[in-house]
mmCIF file of C-alpha atoms in Angstrom:
data_model
loop_
_atom_site.group_PDB
_atom_site.id
_atom_site.type_symbol
_atom_site.label_atom_id
_atom_site.label_comp_id
_atom_site.label_asym_id
_atom_site.label_seq_id
_atom_site.Cartn_x
_atom_site.Cartn_y
_atom_site.Cartn_z
ATOM 1 C CA SER Q 106 -63.497 -14.379 11.108
ATOM 2 C CA GLN Q 107 -65.696 -16.491 13.296
ATOM 3 C CA GLN Q 108 -68.728 -14.478 12.517
ATOM 4 C CA GLY Q 109 -71.374 -15.558 10.109
ATOM 5 C CA GLU Q 110 -72.885 -13.587 7.335
ATOM 6 C CA GLU Q 111 -76.344 -12.186 7.205
ATOM 7 C CA ASP Q 112 -78.229 -10.819 4.278
ATOM 8 C CA PRO Q 113 -79.557 -8.463 3.493
ATOM 9 C CA GLN Q 114 -77.596 -6.008 5.590
ATOM 10 C CA ALA Q 115 -80.555 -3.674 5.447
ATOM 11 C CA LEU Q 116 -84.190 -4.260 4.556
ATOM 12 C CA SER Q 117 -86.988 -1.726 4.244
ATOM 13 C CA ILE Q 118 -90.566 -2.859 3.685
ATOM 14 C CA GLN Q 119 -94.110 -1.629 4.124
ATOM 15 C CA GLU Q 120 -96.116 -2.445 7.184
ATOM 16 C CA GLY Q 121 -98.053 -5.635 6.706
ATOM 17 C CA GLU Q 122 -95.530 -7.214 4.383
ATOM 18 C CA ASN Q 123 -93.378 -10.175 5.326
ATOM 19 C CA ALA Q 124 -89.684 -9.760 6.072
ATOM 20 C CA THR Q 125 -87.137 -12.480 5.450
ATOM 21 C CA MET Q 126 -83.582 -12.420 6.727
ATOM 22 C CA ASN Q 127 -80.908 -15.003 6.068
ATOM 23 C CA CYS Q 128 -77.907 -16.121 8.043
ATOM 24 C CA SER Q 129 -74.991 -18.345 7.125
ATOM 25 C CA TYR Q 130 -72.403 -19.757 9.467
ATOM 26 C CA LYS Q 131 -69.161 -21.644 9.197
ATOM 27 C CA THR Q 132 -68.832 -24.187 11.972
ATOM 28 C CA SER Q 133 -70.826 -27.123 13.284
ATOM 29 C CA ILE Q 134 -73.456 -26.011 15.749
ATOM 30 C CA ASN Q 135 -75.627 -27.325 18.544
ATOM 31 C CA ASN Q 136 -78.189 -24.636 17.984
ATOM 32 C CA LEU Q 137 -78.766 -21.336 16.255
ATOM 33 C CA GLN Q 138 -80.468 -18.391 17.868
ATOM 34 C CA TRP Q 139 -82.019 -15.180 16.630
ATOM 35 C CA TYR Q 140 -81.908 -11.961 18.591
ATOM 36 C CA ARG Q 141 -83.431 -8.557 18.139
ATOM 37 C CA GLN Q 142 -81.802 -5.262 19.065
ATOM 38 C CA ASN Q 143 -83.561 -1.941 19.188
ATOM 39 C CA SER Q 144 -81.320 1.021 18.524
ATOM 40 C CA GLY Q 145 -78.924 1.660 21.392
ATOM 41 C CA ARG Q 146 -80.298 -1.158 23.521
ATOM 42 C CA GLY Q 147 -79.383 -4.680 24.519
ATOM 43 C CA LEU Q 148 -80.424 -7.823 22.740
ATOM 44 C CA VAL Q 149 -83.649 -9.694 23.186
ATOM 45 C CA HIS Q 150 -83.769 -13.417 22.525
ATOM 46 C CA LEU Q 151 -86.376 -14.332 19.922
ATOM 47 C CA ILE Q 152 -86.069 -17.985 19.129
ATOM 48 C CA LEU Q 153 -83.699 -20.938 19.316
ATOM 49 C CA ILE Q 154 -83.599 -23.776 16.837
ATOM 50 C CA ARG Q 155 -81.613 -26.903 17.547
ATOM 51 C CA SER Q 156 -79.400 -28.562 14.997
ATOM 52 C CA ASN Q 157 -81.809 -31.498 14.652
ATOM 53 C CA GLU Q 158 -84.732 -29.205 13.909
ATOM 54 C CA ARG Q 159 -85.589 -27.836 10.477
ATOM 55 C CA GLU Q 160 -88.296 -25.324 11.258
ATOM 56 C CA LYS Q 161 -89.683 -23.582 14.278
ATOM 57 C CA HIS Q 162 -92.489 -21.101 14.862
ATOM 58 C CA SER Q 163 -93.130 -18.527 17.534
ATOM 59 C CA GLY Q 164 -96.031 -16.167 16.984
ATOM 60 C CA ARG Q 165 -95.308 -14.216 13.799
ATOM 61 C CA LEU Q 166 -91.788 -15.615 13.618
ATOM 62 C CA ARG Q 167 -90.740 -18.584 11.551
ATOM 63 C CA VAL Q 168 -87.187 -19.864 11.585
ATOM 64 C CA THR Q 169 -85.699 -22.480 9.316
ATOM 65 C CA LEU Q 170 -82.371 -24.235 9.608
ATOM 66 C CA ASP Q 171 -80.471 -26.093 6.918
ATOM 67 C CA THR Q 172 -77.398 -27.640 8.485
ATOM 68 C CA SER Q 173 -76.215 -29.057 5.158
ATOM 69 C CA LYS Q 174 -75.965 -25.528 3.791
ATOM 70 C CA LYS Q 175 -75.039 -24.018 7.152
ATOM 71 C CA SER Q 176 -77.789 -21.464 6.805
ATOM 72 C CA SER Q 177 -80.869 -20.224 8.591
ATOM 73 C CA SER Q 178 -83.666 -17.833 7.797
ATOM 74 C CA LEU Q 179 -85.945 -15.701 9.933
ATOM 75 C CA LEU Q 180 -89.351 -14.774 8.567
ATOM 76 C CA ILE Q 181 -91.479 -12.127 10.231
ATOM 77 C CA THR Q 182 -95.014 -12.196 8.929
ATOM 78 C CA ALA Q 183 -97.461 -9.296 8.834
ATOM 79 C CA SER Q 184 -94.780 -6.839 9.880
ATOM 80 C CA ARG Q 185 -95.519 -3.929 12.167
ATOM 81 C CA ALA Q 186 -93.772 -0.616 12.661
ATOM 82 C CA ALA Q 187 -92.672 -1.870 16.079
ATOM 83 C CA ASP Q 188 -90.676 -4.632 14.374
ATOM 84 C CA THR Q 189 -88.178 -2.013 13.225
ATOM 85 C CA ALA Q 190 -84.869 -3.133 14.743
ATOM 86 C CA SER Q 191 -81.673 -4.983 13.964
ATOM 87 C CA TYR Q 192 -81.846 -8.745 13.893
ATOM 88 C CA PHE Q 193 -78.880 -10.990 14.582
ATOM 89 C CA CYS Q 194 -78.350 -14.689 14.293
ATOM 90 C CA ALA Q 195 -75.949 -16.315 16.715
ATOM 91 C CA THR Q 196 -74.360 -19.706 16.996
ATOM 92 C CA GLU Q 197 -73.166 -21.280 20.189
ATOM 93 C CA GLN Q 198 -69.538 -22.266 19.974
ATOM 94 C CA GLY Q 199 -68.534 -24.092 23.092
ATOM 95 C CA ALA Q 200 -68.738 -23.008 26.732
ATOM 96 C CA GLN Q 201 -71.863 -20.977 26.095
ATOM 97 C CA LYS Q 202 -70.046 -18.519 23.839
ATOM 98 C CA LEU Q 203 -72.272 -16.898 21.256
ATOM 99 C CA VAL Q 204 -70.860 -15.743 17.951
ATOM 100 C CA PHE Q 205 -73.082 -13.248 16.182
ATOM 101 C CA GLY Q 206 -73.727 -12.625 12.536
ATOM 102 C CA GLN Q 207 -73.384 -9.176 11.024
ATOM 103 C CA GLY Q 208 -77.060 -8.424 11.458
ATOM 104 C CA THR Q 209 -79.891 -7.144 9.319
ATOM 105 C CA ARG Q 210 -81.293 -3.682 9.929
ATOM 106 C CA LEU Q 211 -85.002 -3.924 9.340
ATOM 107 C CA THR Q 212 -87.157 -0.850 8.789
ATOM 108 C CA ILE Q 213 -90.922 -1.156 8.644
ATOM 109 C CA ASN Q 214 -92.533 1.820 6.964
ATOM 110 C CA PRO Q 215 -96.028 2.728 8.157
ATOM 111 C CA GLY D 284 -88.771 -7.480 33.539
ATOM 112 C CA ALA D 285 -85.045 -7.162 33.070
ATOM 113 C CA VAL D 286 -83.028 -10.010 34.518
ATOM 114 C CA VAL D 287 -79.633 -8.514 33.726
ATOM 115 C CA SER D 288 -78.925 -4.956 34.770
ATOM 116 C CA GLN D 289 -76.065 -2.964 33.335
ATOM 117 C CA HIS D 290 -74.847 0.321 34.752
ATOM 118 C CA PRO D 291 -74.255 3.006 33.712
ATOM 119 C CA SER D 292 -76.271 3.162 30.516
ATOM 120 C CA TRP D 293 -73.997 5.845 29.185
ATOM 121 C CA VAL D 294 -70.796 7.518 30.294
ATOM 122 C CA ILE D 295 -68.545 10.233 28.966
ATOM 123 C CA CYS D 296 -64.991 10.343 30.193
ATOM 124 C CA LYS D 297 -61.778 12.140 29.377
ATOM 125 C CA SER D 298 -58.936 10.441 27.602
ATOM 126 C CA GLY D 299 -56.575 8.755 30.049
ATOM 127 C CA THR D 300 -59.139 8.068 32.735
ATOM 128 C CA SER D 301 -60.647 4.714 33.672
ATOM 129 C CA VAL D 302 -64.286 3.727 33.536
ATOM 130 C CA LYS D 303 -66.021 0.881 35.333
ATOM 131 C CA ILE D 304 -69.133 -0.797 33.966
ATOM 132 C CA GLU D 305 -71.226 -3.100 36.123
ATOM 133 C CA CYS D 306 -73.282 -6.082 35.068
ATOM 134 C CA ARG D 307 -75.642 -7.666 37.552
ATOM 135 C CA SER D 308 -77.856 -10.699 37.320
ATOM 136 C CA LEU D 309 -80.930 -9.614 39.225
ATOM 137 C CA ASP D 310 -82.651 -12.748 40.445
ATOM 138 C CA PHE D 311 -80.353 -15.568 39.543
ATOM 139 C CA GLN D 312 -76.771 -16.608 40.032
ATOM 140 C CA ALA D 313 -74.495 -16.459 37.039
ATOM 141 C CA THR D 314 -71.202 -18.276 37.279
ATOM 142 C CA THR D 315 -70.395 -17.063 33.794
ATOM 143 C CA MET D 316 -71.020 -13.697 32.208
ATOM 144 C CA PHE D 317 -69.923 -12.414 28.838
ATOM 145 C CA TRP D 318 -68.757 -9.003 27.706
ATOM 146 C CA TYR D 319 -69.335 -7.815 24.158
ATOM 147 C CA ARG D 320 -68.355 -4.711 22.277
ATOM 148 C CA GLN D 321 -70.354 -3.225 19.437
ATOM 149 C CA PHE D 322 -69.375 -0.443 17.075
ATOM 150 C CA PRO D 323 -72.101 1.562 15.304
ATOM 151 C CA LYS D 324 -74.058 -0.466 12.794
ATOM 152 C CA GLN D 325 -71.887 -3.486 13.409
ATOM 153 C CA SER D 326 -72.302 -6.789 15.127
ATOM 154 C CA LEU D 327 -71.371 -7.764 18.653
ATOM 155 C CA MET D 328 -67.826 -8.941 19.182
ATOM 156 C CA LEU D 329 -67.140 -11.119 22.188
ATOM 157 C CA MET D 330 -64.414 -9.574 24.295
ATOM 158 C CA ALA D 331 -64.147 -11.952 27.206
ATOM 159 C CA THR D 332 -65.818 -14.556 29.320
ATOM 160 C CA SER D 333 -66.081 -13.612 32.965
ATOM 161 C CA ASN D 334 -65.861 -16.533 35.392
ATOM 162 C CA GLU D 335 -66.863 -16.166 39.024
ATOM 163 C CA GLY D 336 -63.924 -16.643 41.312
ATOM 164 C CA SER D 337 -61.345 -17.030 38.585
ATOM 165 C CA LYS D 338 -59.624 -15.095 35.849
ATOM 166 C CA ALA D 339 -61.521 -13.986 32.809
ATOM 167 C CA THR D 340 -60.914 -15.630 29.480
ATOM 168 C CA TYR D 341 -60.147 -13.064 26.816
ATOM 169 C CA GLU D 342 -60.719 -13.400 23.110
ATOM 170 C CA GLN D 343 -57.821 -13.072 20.739
ATOM 171 C CA GLY D 344 -56.816 -9.482 20.199
ATOM 172 C CA VAL D 345 -58.433 -8.123 23.362
ATOM 173 C CA GLU D 346 -55.940 -6.491 25.716
ATOM 174 C CA LYS D 347 -56.235 -7.972 29.186
ATOM 175 C CA ASP D 348 -54.532 -5.056 30.870
ATOM 176 C CA LYS D 349 -56.772 -2.546 29.195
ATOM 177 C CA PHE D 350 -60.096 -4.258 29.775
ATOM 178 C CA LEU D 351 -60.034 -5.505 33.346
ATOM 179 C CA ILE D 352 -62.771 -7.933 34.279
ATOM 180 C CA ASN D 353 -63.679 -8.849 37.828
ATOM 181 C CA HIS D 354 -66.380 -11.395 38.628
ATOM 182 C CA ALA D 355 -66.295 -11.142 42.384
ATOM 183 C CA SER D 356 -69.696 -12.630 43.113
ATOM 184 C CA LEU D 357 -72.292 -14.813 41.471
ATOM 185 C CA THR D 358 -74.386 -11.790 40.581
ATOM 186 C CA LEU D 359 -71.844 -9.151 39.613
ATOM 187 C CA SER D 360 -69.212 -8.768 36.928
ATOM 188 C CA THR D 361 -67.402 -5.531 36.227
ATOM 189 C CA LEU D 362 -65.521 -4.334 33.178
ATOM 190 C CA THR D 363 -63.020 -1.547 33.702
ATOM 191 C CA VAL D 364 -61.683 0.257 30.671
ATOM 192 C CA THR D 365 -58.326 1.555 31.840
ATOM 193 C CA SER D 366 -56.599 4.600 30.428
ATOM 194 C CA ALA D 367 -59.418 5.087 27.972
ATOM 195 C CA HIS D 368 -58.775 6.614 24.566
ATOM 196 C CA PRO D 369 -61.205 7.874 21.926
ATOM 197 C CA GLU D 370 -60.871 4.607 19.995
ATOM 198 C CA ASP D 371 -62.337 2.816 23.019
ATOM 199 C CA SER D 372 -65.589 4.676 22.470
ATOM 200 C CA SER D 373 -68.144 1.997 21.795
ATOM 201 C CA PHE D 374 -71.233 0.225 23.057
ATOM 202 C CA TYR D 375 -70.410 -2.416 25.664
ATOM 203 C CA ILE D 376 -72.948 -5.131 26.436
ATOM 204 C CA CYS D 377 -72.874 -7.875 29.030
ATOM 205 C CA SER D 378 -74.860 -11.068 29.135
ATOM 206 C CA ALA D 379 -75.513 -13.883 31.546
ATOM 207 C CA ARG D 380 -77.189 -17.225 31.301
ATOM 208 C CA ARG D 381 -79.886 -18.399 33.609
ATOM 209 C CA ALA D 382 -79.953 -22.172 34.050
ATOM 210 C CA LEU D 383 -81.410 -23.908 30.985
ATOM 211 C CA MET D 384 -82.421 -20.548 29.492
ATOM 212 C CA PRO D 385 -80.986 -18.517 26.625
ATOM 213 C CA LEU D 386 -78.616 -15.703 27.366
ATOM 214 C CA HIS D 387 -80.047 -12.556 28.869
ATOM 215 C CA PHE D 388 -78.437 -9.295 27.850
ATOM 216 C CA GLY D 389 -78.037 -6.054 29.689
ATOM 217 C CA ASN D 390 -79.158 -2.864 27.977
ATOM 218 C CA GLY D 391 -75.611 -1.877 27.204
ATOM 219 C CA THR D 392 -73.340 1.005 28.122
ATOM 220 C CA ARG D 393 -72.512 3.725 25.628
ATOM 221 C CA LEU D 394 -68.952 4.869 26.341
ATOM 222 C CA THR D 395 -67.695 8.089 24.821
ATOM 223 C CA VAL D 396 -64.097 9.067 25.416
ATOM 224 C CA THR D 397 -63.279 12.692 24.673
#
């Protein structure tokens, strides 16, 4: 399979807590991206981290990338109920093709 | 606002009929669009790359004759599921890239074949 692995597959936390999701991939990459998907909807781009970057921040999001381990993590701080969604990592594999990980279903309990 | 529009958002059809799904880039030209398929609680699987003015490039295992892709203009790609069967029921999502920007995704089409 070309797809990467994400863990956990499902995560349920209390509002206000931090949520961490991990992603591993198999091939060399130019960049790694994280997307969010609300139930039954399309994907929304969250953040892109290039292969020469190790960490990137955007608001309450923090992404790390370890190319030696072929892994990335997404941290959402001070979670809110509205953060409930599925989160996918994706790697770009030539000609703009994105290959998605299995996703993490995040539930924020109020 | 949305930059990629997908229509319809949901469709129910009878087995054996064909269904067309449209993907439009609203305020930019997209020479390349992508079609994905997603089963419940699963990830997105790339089906094909739609190229304006040329044939689509299909991923391994995707039937070209069943999933017809037409990218007739720089703002429109269509996916036609021909002779649909219940196993074709799924969530179909298109995406397009704006120059120097990450991919934008449509809101998806929920296809149910009865």
